[in-house]
PDB file of C-alpha atoms (C1' of nucleotides) in Angstrom:
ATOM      1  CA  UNK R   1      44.455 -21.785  60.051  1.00 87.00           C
ATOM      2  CA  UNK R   2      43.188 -23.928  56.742  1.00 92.00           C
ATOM      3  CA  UNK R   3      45.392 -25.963  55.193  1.00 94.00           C
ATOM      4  CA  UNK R   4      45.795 -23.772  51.921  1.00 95.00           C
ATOM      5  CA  UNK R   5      46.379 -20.579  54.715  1.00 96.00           C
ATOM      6  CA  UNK R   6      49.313 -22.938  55.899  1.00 97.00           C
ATOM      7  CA  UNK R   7      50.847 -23.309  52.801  1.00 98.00           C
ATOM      8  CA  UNK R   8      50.817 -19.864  51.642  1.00 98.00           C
ATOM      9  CA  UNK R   9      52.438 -19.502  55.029  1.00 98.00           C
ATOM     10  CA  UNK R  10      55.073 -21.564  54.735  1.00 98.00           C
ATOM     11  CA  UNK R  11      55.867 -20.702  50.784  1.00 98.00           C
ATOM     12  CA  UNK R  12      55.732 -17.113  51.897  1.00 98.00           C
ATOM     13  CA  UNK R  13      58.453 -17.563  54.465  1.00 98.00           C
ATOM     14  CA  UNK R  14      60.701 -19.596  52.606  1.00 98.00           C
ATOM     15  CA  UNK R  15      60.764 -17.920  49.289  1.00 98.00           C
ATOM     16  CA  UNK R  16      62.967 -15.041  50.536  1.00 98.00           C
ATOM     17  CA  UNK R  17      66.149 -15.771  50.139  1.00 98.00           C
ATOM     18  CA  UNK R  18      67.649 -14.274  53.426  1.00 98.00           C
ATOM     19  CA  UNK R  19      65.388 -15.750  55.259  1.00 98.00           C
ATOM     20  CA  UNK R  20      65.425 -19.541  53.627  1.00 98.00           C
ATOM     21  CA  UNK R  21      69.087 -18.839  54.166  1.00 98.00           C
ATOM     22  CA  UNK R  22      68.683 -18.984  57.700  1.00 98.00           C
ATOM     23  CA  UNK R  23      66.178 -21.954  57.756  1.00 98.00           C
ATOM     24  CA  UNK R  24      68.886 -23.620  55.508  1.00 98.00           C
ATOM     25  CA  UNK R  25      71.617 -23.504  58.311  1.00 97.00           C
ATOM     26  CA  UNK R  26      69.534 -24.229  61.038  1.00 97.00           C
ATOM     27  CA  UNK R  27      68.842 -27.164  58.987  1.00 97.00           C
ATOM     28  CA  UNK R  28      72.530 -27.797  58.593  1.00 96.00           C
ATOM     29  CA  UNK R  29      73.912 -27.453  61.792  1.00 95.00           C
ATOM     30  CA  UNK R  30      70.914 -29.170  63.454  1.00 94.00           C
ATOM     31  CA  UNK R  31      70.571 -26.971  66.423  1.00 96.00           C
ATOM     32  CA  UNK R  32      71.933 -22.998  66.388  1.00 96.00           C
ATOM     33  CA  UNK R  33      71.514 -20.025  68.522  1.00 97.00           C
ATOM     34  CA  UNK R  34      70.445 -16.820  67.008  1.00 96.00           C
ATOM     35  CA  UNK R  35      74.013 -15.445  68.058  1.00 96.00           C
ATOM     36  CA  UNK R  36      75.472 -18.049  65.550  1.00 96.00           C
ATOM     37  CA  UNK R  37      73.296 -17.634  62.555  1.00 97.00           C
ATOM     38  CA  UNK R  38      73.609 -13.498  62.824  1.00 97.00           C
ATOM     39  CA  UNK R  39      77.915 -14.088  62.985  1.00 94.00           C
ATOM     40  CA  UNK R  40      78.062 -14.960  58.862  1.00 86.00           C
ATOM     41  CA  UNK R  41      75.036 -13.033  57.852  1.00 94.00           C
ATOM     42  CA  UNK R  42      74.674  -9.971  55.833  1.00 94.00           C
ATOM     43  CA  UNK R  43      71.862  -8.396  57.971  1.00 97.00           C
ATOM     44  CA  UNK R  44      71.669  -6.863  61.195  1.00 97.00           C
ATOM     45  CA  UNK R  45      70.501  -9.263  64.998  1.00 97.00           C
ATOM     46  CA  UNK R  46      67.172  -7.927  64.028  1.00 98.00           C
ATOM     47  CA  UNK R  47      66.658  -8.901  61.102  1.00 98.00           C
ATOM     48  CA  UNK R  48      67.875 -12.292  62.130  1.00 98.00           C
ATOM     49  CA  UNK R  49      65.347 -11.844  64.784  1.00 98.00           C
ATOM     50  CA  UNK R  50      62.498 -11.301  63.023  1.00 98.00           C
ATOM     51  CA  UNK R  51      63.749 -13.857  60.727  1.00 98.00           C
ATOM     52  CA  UNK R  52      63.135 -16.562  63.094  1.00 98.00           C
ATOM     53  CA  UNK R  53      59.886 -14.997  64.269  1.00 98.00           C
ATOM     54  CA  UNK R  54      58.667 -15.625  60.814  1.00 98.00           C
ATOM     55  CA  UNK R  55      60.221 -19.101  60.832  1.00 98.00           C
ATOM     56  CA  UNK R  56      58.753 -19.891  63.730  1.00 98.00           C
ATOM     57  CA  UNK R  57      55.243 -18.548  63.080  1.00 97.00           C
ATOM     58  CA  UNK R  58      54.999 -20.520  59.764  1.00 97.00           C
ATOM     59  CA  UNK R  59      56.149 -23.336  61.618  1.00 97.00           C
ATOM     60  CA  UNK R  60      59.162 -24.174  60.127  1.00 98.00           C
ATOM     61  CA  UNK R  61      61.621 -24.515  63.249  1.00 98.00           C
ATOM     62  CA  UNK R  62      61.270 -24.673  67.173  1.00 97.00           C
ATOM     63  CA  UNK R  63      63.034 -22.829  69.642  1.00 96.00           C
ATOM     64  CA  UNK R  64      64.325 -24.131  73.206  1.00 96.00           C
ATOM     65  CA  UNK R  65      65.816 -21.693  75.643  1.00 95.00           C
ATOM     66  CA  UNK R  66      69.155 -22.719  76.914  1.00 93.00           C
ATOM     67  CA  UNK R  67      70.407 -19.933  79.654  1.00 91.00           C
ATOM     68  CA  UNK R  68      70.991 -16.831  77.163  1.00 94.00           C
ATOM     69  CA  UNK R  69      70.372 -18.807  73.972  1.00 95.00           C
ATOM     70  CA  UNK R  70      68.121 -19.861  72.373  1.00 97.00           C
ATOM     71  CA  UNK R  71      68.082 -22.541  70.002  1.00 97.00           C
ATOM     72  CA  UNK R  72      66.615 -23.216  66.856  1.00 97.00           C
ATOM     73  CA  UNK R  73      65.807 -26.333  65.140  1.00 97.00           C
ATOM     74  CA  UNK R  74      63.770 -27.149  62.281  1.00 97.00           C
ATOM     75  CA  UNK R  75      60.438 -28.273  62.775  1.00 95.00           C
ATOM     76  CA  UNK R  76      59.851 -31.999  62.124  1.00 90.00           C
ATOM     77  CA  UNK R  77      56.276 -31.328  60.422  1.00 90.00           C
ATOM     78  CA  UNK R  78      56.967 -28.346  59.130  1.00 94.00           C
ATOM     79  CA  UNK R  79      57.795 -28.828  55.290  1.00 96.00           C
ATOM     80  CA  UNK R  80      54.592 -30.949  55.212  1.00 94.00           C
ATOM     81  CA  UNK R  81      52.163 -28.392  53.735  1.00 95.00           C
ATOM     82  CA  UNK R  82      54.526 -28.106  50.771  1.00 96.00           C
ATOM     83  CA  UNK R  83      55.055 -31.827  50.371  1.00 93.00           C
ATOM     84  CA  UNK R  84      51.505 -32.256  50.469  1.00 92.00           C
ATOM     85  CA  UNK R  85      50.577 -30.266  48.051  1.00 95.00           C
ATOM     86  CA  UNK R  86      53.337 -31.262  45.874  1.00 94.00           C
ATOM     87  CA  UNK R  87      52.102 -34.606  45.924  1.00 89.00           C
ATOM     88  CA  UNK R  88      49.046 -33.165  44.118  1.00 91.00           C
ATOM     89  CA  UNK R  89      51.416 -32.552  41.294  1.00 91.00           C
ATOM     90  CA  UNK R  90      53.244 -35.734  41.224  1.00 84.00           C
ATOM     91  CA  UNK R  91      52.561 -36.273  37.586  1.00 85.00           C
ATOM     92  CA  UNK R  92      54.671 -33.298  37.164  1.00 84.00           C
ATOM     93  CA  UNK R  93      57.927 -33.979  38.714  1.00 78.00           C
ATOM     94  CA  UNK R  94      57.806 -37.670  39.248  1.00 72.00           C
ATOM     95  CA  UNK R  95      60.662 -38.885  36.754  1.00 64.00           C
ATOM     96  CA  UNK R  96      62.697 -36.092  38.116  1.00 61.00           C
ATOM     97  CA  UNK R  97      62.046 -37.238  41.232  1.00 59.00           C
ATOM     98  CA  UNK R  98      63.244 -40.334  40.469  1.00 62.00           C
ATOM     99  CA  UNK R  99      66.366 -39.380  39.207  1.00 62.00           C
ATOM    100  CA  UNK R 100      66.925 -37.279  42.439  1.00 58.00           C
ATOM    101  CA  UNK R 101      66.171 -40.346  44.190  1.00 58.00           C
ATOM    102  CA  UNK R 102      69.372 -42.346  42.185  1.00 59.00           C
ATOM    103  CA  UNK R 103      71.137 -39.014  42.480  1.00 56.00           C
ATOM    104  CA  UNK R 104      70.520 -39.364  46.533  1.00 53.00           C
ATOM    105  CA  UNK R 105      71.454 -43.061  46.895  1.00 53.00           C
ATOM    106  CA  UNK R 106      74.647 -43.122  44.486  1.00 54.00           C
ATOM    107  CA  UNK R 107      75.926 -40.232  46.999  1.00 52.00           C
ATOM    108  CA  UNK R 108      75.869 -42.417  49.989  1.00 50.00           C
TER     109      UNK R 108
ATOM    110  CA  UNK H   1      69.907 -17.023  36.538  1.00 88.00           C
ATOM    111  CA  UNK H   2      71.281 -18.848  38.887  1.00 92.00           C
ATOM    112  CA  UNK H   3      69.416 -21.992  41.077  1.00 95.00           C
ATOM    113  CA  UNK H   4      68.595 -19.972  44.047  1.00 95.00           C
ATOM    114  CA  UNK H   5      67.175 -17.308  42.291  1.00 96.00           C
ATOM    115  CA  UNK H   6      64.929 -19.792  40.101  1.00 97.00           C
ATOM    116  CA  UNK H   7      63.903 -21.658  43.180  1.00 98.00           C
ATOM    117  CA  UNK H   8      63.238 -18.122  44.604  1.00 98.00           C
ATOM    118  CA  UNK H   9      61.245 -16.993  41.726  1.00 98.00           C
ATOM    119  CA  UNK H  10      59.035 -20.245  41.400  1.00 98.00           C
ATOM    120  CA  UNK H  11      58.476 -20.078  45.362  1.00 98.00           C
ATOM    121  CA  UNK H  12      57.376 -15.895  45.180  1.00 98.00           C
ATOM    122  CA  UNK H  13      54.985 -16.924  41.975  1.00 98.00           C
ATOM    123  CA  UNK H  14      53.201 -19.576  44.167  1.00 98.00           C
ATOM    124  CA  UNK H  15      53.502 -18.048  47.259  1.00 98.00           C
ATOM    125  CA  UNK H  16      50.625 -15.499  45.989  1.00 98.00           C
ATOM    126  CA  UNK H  17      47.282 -17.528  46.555  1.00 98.00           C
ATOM    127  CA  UNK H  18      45.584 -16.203  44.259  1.00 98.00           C
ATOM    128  CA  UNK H  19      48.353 -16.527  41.521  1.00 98.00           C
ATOM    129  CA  UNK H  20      48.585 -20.430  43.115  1.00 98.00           C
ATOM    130  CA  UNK H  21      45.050 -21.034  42.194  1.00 98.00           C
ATOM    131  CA  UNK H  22      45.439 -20.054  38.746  1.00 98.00           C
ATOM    132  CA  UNK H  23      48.346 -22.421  38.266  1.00 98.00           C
ATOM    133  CA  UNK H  24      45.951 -24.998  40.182  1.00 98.00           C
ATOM    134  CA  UNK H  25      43.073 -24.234  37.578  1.00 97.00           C
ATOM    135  CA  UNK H  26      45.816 -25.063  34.619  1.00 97.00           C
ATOM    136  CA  UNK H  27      47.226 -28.072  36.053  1.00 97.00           C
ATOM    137  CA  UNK H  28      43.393 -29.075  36.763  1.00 96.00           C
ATOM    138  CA  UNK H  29      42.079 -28.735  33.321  1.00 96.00           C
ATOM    139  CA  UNK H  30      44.986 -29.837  31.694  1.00 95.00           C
ATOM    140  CA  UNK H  31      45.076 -26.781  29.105  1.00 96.00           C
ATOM    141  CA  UNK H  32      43.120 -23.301  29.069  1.00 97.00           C
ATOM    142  CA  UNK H  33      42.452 -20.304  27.701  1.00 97.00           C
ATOM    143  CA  UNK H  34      42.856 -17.325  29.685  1.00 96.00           C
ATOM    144  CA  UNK H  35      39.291 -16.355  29.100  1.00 96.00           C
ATOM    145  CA  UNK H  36      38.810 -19.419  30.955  1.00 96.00           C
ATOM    146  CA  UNK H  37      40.491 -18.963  33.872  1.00 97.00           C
ATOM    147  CA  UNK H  38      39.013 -15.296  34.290  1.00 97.00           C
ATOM    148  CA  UNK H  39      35.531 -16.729  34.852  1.00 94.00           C
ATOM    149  CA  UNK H  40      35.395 -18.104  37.511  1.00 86.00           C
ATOM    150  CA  UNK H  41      37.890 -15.520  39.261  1.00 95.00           C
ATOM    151  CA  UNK H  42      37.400 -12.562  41.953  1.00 94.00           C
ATOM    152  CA  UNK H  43      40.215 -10.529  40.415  1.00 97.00           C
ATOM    153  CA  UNK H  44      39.590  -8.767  36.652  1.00 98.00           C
ATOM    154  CA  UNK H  45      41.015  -9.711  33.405  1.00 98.00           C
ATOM    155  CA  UNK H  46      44.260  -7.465  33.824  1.00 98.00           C
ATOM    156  CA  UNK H  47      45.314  -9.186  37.017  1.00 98.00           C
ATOM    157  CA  UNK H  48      44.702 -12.695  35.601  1.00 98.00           C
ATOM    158  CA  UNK H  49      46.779 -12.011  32.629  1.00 98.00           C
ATOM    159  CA  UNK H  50      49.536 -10.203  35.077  1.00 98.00           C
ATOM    160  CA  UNK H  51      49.673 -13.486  36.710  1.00 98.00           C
ATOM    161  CA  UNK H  52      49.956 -15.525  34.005  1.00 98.00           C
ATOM    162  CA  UNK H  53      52.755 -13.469  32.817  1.00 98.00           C
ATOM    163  CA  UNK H  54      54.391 -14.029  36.382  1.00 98.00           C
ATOM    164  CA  UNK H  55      53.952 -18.040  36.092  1.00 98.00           C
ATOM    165  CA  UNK H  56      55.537 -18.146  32.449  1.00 98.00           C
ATOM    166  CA  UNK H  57      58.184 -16.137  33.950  1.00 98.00           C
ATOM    167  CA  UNK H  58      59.089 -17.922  36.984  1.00 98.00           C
ATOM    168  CA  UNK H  59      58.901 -21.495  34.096  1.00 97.00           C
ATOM    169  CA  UNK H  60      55.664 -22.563  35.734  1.00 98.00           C
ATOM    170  CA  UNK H  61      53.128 -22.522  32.653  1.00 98.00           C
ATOM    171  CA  UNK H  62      53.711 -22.336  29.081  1.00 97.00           C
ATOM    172  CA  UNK H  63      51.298 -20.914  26.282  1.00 96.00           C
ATOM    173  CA  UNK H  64      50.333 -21.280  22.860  1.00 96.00           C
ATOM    174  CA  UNK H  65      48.459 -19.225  20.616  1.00 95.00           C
ATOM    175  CA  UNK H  66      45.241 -20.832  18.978  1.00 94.00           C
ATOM    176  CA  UNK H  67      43.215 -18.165  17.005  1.00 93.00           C
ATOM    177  CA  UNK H  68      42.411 -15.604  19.053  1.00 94.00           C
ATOM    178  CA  UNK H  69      42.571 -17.709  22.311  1.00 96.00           C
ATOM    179  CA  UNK H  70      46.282 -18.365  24.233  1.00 97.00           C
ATOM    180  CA  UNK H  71      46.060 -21.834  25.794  1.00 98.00           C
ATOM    181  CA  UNK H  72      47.999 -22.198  28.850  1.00 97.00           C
ATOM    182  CA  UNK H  73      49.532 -25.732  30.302  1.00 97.00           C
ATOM    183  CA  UNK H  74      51.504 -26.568  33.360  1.00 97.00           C
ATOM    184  CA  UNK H  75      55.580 -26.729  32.172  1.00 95.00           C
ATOM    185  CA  UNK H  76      57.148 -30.216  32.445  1.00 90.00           C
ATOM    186  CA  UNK H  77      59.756 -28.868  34.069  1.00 90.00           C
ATOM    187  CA  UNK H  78      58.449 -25.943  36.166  1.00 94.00           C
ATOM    188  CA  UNK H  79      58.224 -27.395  39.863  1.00 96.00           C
ATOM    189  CA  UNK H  80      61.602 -28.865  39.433  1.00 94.00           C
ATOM    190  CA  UNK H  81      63.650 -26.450  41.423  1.00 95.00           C
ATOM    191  CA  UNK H  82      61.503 -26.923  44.624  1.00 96.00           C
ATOM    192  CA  UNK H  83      61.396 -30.651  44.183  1.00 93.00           C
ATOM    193  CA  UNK H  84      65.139 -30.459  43.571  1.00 92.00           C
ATOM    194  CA  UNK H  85      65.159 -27.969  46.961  1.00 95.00           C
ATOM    195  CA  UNK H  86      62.856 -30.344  49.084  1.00 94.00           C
ATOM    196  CA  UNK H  87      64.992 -33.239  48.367  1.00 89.00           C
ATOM    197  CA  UNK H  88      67.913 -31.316  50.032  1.00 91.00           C
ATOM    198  CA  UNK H  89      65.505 -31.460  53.351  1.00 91.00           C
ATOM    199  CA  UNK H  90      64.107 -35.238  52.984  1.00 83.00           C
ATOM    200  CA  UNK H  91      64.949 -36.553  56.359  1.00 84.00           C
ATOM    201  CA  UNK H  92      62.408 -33.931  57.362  1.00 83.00           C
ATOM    202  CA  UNK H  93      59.641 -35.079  55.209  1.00 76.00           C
ATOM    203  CA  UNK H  94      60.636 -38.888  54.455  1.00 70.00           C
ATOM    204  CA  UNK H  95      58.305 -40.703  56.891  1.00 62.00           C
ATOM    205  CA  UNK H  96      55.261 -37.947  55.617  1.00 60.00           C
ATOM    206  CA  UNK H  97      56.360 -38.614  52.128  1.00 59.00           C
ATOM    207  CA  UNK H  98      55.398 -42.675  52.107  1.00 61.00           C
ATOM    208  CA  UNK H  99      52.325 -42.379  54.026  1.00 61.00           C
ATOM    209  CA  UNK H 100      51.127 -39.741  50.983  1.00 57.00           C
ATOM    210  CA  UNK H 101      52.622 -42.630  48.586  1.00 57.00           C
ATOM    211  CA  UNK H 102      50.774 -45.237  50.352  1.00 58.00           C
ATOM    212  CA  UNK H 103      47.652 -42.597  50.101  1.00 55.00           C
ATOM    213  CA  UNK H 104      47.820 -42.371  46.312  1.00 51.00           C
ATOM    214  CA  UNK H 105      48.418 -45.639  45.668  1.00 52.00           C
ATOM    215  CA  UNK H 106      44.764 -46.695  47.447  1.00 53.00           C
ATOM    216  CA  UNK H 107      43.095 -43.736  46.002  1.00 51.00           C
ATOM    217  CA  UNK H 108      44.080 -45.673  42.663  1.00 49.00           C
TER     218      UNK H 108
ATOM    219  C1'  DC I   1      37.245  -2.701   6.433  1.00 88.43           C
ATOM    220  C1'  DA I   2      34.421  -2.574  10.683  1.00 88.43           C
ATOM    221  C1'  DA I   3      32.920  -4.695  14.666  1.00 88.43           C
ATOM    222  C1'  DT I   4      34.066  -7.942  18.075  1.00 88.43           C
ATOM    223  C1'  DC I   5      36.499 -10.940  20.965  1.00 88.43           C
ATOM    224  C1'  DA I   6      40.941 -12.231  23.530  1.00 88.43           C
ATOM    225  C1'  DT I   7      44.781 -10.676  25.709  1.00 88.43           C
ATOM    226  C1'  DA I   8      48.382  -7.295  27.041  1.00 88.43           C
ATOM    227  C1'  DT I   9      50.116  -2.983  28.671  1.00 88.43           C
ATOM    228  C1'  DA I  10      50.004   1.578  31.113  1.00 88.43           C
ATOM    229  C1'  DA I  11      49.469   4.134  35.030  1.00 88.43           C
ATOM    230  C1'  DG I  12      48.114   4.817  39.599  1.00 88.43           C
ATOM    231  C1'  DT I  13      47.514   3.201  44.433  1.00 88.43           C
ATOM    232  C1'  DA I  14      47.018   0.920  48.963  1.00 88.43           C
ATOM    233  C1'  DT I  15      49.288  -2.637  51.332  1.00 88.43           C
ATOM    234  C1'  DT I  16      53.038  -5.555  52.536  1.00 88.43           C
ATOM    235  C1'  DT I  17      57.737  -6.436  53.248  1.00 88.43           C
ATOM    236  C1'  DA I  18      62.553  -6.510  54.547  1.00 88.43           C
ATOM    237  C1'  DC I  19      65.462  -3.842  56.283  1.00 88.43           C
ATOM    238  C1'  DT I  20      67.606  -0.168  59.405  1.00 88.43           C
ATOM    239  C1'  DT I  21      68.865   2.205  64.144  1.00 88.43           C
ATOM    240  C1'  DA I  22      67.587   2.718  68.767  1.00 88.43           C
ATOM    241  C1'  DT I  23      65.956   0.747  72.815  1.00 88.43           C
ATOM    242  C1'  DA I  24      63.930  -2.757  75.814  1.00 88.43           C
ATOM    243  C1'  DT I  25      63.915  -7.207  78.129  1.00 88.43           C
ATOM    244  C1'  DA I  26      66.015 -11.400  79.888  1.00 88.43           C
ATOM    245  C1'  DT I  27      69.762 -14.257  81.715  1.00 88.43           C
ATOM    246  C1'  DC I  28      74.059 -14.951  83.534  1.00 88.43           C
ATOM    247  C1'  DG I  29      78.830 -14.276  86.070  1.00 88.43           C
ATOM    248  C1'  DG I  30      81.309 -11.883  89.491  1.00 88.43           C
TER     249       DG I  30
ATOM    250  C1'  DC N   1      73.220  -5.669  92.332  1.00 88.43           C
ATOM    251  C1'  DC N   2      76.123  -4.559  87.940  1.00 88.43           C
ATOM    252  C1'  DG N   3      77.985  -5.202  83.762  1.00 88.43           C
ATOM    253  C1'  DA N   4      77.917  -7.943  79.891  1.00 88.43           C
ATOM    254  C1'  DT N   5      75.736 -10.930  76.647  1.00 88.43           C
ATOM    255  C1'  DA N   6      71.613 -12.709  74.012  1.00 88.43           C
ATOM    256  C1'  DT N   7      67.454 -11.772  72.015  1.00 88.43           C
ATOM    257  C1'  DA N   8      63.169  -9.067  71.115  1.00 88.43           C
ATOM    258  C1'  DT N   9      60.503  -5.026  70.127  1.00 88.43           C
ATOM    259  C1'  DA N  10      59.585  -0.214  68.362  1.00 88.43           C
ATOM    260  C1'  DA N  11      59.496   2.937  64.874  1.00 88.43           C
ATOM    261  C1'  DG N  12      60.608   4.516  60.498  1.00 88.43           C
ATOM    262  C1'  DT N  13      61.461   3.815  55.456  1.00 88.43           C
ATOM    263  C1'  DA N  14      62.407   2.424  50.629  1.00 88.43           C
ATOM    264  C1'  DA N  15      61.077  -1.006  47.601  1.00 88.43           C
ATOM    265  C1'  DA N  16      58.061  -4.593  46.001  1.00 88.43           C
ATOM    266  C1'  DT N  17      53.466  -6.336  45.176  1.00 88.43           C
ATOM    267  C1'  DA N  18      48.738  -7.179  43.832  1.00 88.43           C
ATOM    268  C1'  DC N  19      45.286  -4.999  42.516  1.00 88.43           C
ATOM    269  C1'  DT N  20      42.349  -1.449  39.906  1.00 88.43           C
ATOM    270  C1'  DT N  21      40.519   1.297  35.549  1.00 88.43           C
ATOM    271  C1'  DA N  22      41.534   2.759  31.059  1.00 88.43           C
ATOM    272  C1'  DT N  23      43.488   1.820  26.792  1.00 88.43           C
ATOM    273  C1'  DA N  24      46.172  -0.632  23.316  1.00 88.43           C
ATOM    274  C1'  DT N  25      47.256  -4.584  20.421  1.00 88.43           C
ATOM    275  C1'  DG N  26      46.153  -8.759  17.906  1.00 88.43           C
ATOM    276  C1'  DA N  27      43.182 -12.077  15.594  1.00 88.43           C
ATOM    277  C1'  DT N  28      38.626 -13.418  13.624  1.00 88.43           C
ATOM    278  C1'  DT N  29      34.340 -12.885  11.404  1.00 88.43           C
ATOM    279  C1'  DG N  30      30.802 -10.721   8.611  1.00 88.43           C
TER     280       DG N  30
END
DNA sequence: CAATCATATAAGTATTTACTTATATATCGG
DNA sequence: CCGATATATAAGTAAATACTTATATGATTG
């Protein structure tokens, strides 16, 4: 897959809201069976399911089988095709950047 | 409308790769017309100016009339919501972030 | 004003998408 | 092996999307 097919990928994935959702609290609780992220959810263990097929495909989390779970993490490189091409647009969103930065480190 | 739902719309607008390379052309040449970015496209005059509707929506571009011609620009603002998101997720992307700093800076 | 150039809107369409319910597969405990 | 639990797949569907052609609007020039 080129690297602009990746990124369309990934933005694809995350941009619907259900489904960032679920990214978002894999990223939160670290690790998560399927079971937990359906319990809290509007839609249906399908959806969920095919959720995380999506995730997965894009590469956005991993998944470890653990007897009848499985578990999902997020994928260490897996934001990179949007970083990357952010970084392209520094000029953009720099000084914000920076003040997310101060944001970040006065929160500590 | 509320954060999600601008992060969602600005992640749906350049999720489209088409769509994505017309913001890409804009940010690229600074400031165009939208005769411009039609040459030079595989899609017709309609769909380029449905797109750049869809980018001024979603805060990504913003225009201004000059005779006949609409000049388009990238918005100071308009990536803001998925730098904003991204910074949520920075342990993931930290370590990839400096080596693209480092990057930049030698390509300087 | 008439002709022309730049852009937008209307209307239609094929494809994609996000869901649903129903069912299949896989793993475990007794 | 059986029943229960965890997840995936199948099939169908309503809504969204990205395009097209045709036409309208707006601005400039002769």
């Amino acid at each position: 897959m080129t690297p602009a097919a990746q990124l369309t990928a990934v933005m694809k994935t995350l941009a619907d809201p259900t489904r960032r959702a679920v990214f978002e609290r894999i990223a939160a609780e670290g690790e998560v069976a399927a079971t937990g992220l359906v319990r809290g959810s509007k839609v249906s263990q399908p959806a969920i399911s095919q959720h995380l097929r999506a995730l997965r495909d894009a590469g956005l989390v991993t998944e470890r089988r653990e007897g009848r779970h499985i578990r999902y993490r997020v994928a260490p490189g897996g934001l990179a095709p949007l970083v990357d091409w952010l970084g392209h647009y520094e000029r953009f969103w720099r000084e914000r950047f920076e003040n997310l930065e101060k944001l970040l480190k006065e929160s500590d």
